[in-house]
mmCIF file of C-alpha atoms in Angstrom:
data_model
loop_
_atom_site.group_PDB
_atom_site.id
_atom_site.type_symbol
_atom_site.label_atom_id
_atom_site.label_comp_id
_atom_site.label_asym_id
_atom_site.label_seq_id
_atom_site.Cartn_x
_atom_site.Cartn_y
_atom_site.Cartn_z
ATOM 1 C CA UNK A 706 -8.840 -4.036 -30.731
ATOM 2 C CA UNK A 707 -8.800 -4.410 -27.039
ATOM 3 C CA UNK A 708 -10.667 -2.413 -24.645
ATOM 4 C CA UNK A 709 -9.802 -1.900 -20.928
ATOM 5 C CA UNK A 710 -11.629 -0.769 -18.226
ATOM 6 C CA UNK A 711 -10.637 0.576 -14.945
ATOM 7 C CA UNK A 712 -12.870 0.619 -12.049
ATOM 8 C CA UNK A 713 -12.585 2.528 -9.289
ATOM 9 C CA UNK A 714 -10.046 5.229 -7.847
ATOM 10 C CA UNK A 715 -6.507 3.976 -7.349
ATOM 11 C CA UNK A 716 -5.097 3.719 -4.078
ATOM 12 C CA UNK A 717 -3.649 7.009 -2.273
ATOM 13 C CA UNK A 718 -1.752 7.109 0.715
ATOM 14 C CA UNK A 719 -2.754 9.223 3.401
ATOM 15 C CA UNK A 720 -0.015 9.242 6.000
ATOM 16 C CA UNK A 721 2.764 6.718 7.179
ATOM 17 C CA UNK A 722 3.486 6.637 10.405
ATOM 18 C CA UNK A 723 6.393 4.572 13.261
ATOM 19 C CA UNK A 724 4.923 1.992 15.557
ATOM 20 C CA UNK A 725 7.337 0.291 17.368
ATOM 21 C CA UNK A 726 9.000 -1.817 15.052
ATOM 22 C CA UNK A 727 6.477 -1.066 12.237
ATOM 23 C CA UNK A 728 5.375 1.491 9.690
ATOM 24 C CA UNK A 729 1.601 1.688 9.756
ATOM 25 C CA UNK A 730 0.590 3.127 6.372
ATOM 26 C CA UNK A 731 -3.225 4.484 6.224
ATOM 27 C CA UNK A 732 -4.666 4.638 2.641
ATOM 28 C CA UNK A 733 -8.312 5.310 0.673
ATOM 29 C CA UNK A 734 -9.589 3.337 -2.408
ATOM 30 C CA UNK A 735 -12.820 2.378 -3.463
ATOM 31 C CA UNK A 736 -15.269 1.790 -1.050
ATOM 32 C CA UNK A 737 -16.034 -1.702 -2.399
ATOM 33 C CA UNK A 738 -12.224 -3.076 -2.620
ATOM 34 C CA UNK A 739 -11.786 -5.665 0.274
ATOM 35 C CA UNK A 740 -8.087 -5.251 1.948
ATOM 36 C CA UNK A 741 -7.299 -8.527 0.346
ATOM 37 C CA UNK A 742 -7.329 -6.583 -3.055
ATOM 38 C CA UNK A 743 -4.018 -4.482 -1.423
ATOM 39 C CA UNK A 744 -0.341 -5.326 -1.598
ATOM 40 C CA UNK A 745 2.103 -3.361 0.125
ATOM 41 C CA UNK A 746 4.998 -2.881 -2.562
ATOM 42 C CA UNK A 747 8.664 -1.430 -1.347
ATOM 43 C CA UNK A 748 12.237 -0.542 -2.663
ATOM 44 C CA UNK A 749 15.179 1.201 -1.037
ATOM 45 C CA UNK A 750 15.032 4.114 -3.821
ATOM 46 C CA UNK A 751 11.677 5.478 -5.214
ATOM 47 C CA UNK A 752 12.231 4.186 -8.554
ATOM 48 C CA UNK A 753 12.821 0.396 -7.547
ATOM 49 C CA UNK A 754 9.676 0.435 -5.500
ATOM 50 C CA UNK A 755 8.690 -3.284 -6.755
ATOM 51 C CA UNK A 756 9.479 -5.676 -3.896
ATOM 52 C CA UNK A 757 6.473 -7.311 -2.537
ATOM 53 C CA UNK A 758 6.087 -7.086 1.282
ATOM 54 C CA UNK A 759 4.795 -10.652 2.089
ATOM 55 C CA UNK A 760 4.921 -9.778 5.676
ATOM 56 C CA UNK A 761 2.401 -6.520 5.643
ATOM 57 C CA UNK A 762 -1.083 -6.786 7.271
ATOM 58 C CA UNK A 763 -3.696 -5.083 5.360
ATOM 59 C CA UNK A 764 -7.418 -4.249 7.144
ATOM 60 C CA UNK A 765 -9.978 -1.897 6.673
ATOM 61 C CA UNK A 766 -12.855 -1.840 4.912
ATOM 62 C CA UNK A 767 -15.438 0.860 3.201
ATOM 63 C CA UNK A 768 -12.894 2.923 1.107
ATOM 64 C CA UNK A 769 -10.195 3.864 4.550
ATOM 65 C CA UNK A 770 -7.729 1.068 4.569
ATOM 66 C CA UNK A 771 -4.170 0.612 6.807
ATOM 67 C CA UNK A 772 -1.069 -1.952 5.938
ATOM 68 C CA UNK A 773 0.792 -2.879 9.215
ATOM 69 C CA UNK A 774 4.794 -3.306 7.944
ATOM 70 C CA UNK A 775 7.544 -4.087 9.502
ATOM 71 C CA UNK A 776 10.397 -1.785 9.703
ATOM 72 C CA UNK A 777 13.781 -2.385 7.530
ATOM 73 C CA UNK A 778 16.660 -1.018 6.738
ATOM 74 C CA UNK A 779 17.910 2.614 7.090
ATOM 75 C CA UNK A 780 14.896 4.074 4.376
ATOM 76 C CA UNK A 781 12.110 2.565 2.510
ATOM 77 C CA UNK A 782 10.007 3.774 0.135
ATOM 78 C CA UNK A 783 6.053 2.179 -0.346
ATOM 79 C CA UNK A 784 3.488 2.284 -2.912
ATOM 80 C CA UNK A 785 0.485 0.542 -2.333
ATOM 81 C CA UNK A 786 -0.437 -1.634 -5.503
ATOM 82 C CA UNK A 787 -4.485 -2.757 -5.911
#
């Protein structure tokens, strides 16, 4: 039998905000994740949230984290995926 192990608390957004023609999305994880270990998923209805958004900026560091994405279409819906 397999075993798996999760480390670490799973990503939780914290608020989403407009910025010109972006949606900046603030987030915590754990502390030790580097943004690199964030992808910023989205979908037009909240249960087809799987579409990768290649063009989102993730920084942060330390457990606070934000993803810089551009704005599209009338509604979106985001999950942020470690």
């Amino acid at each position: 039998a397999a075993t798996l192990t999760v480390t670490g608390s799973p990503p939780y957004i914290t608020s989403i905000a407009a910025s010109g023609a972006n949606f900046i999305i603030k987030f915590v994880a754990t502390a030790s994740d580097p943004a690199s270990a964030f992808k910023v998923l989205n979908g037009s209805v909240v249960t087809g949230v799987t579409n990768l958004d290649a063009a989102a900026v993730i920084t942060g560091a330390g457990g606070m984290y934000q993803a810089t994405v551009p704005a599209s279409g009338p509604s979106q819906f985001y999950r942020i995926q470690r």
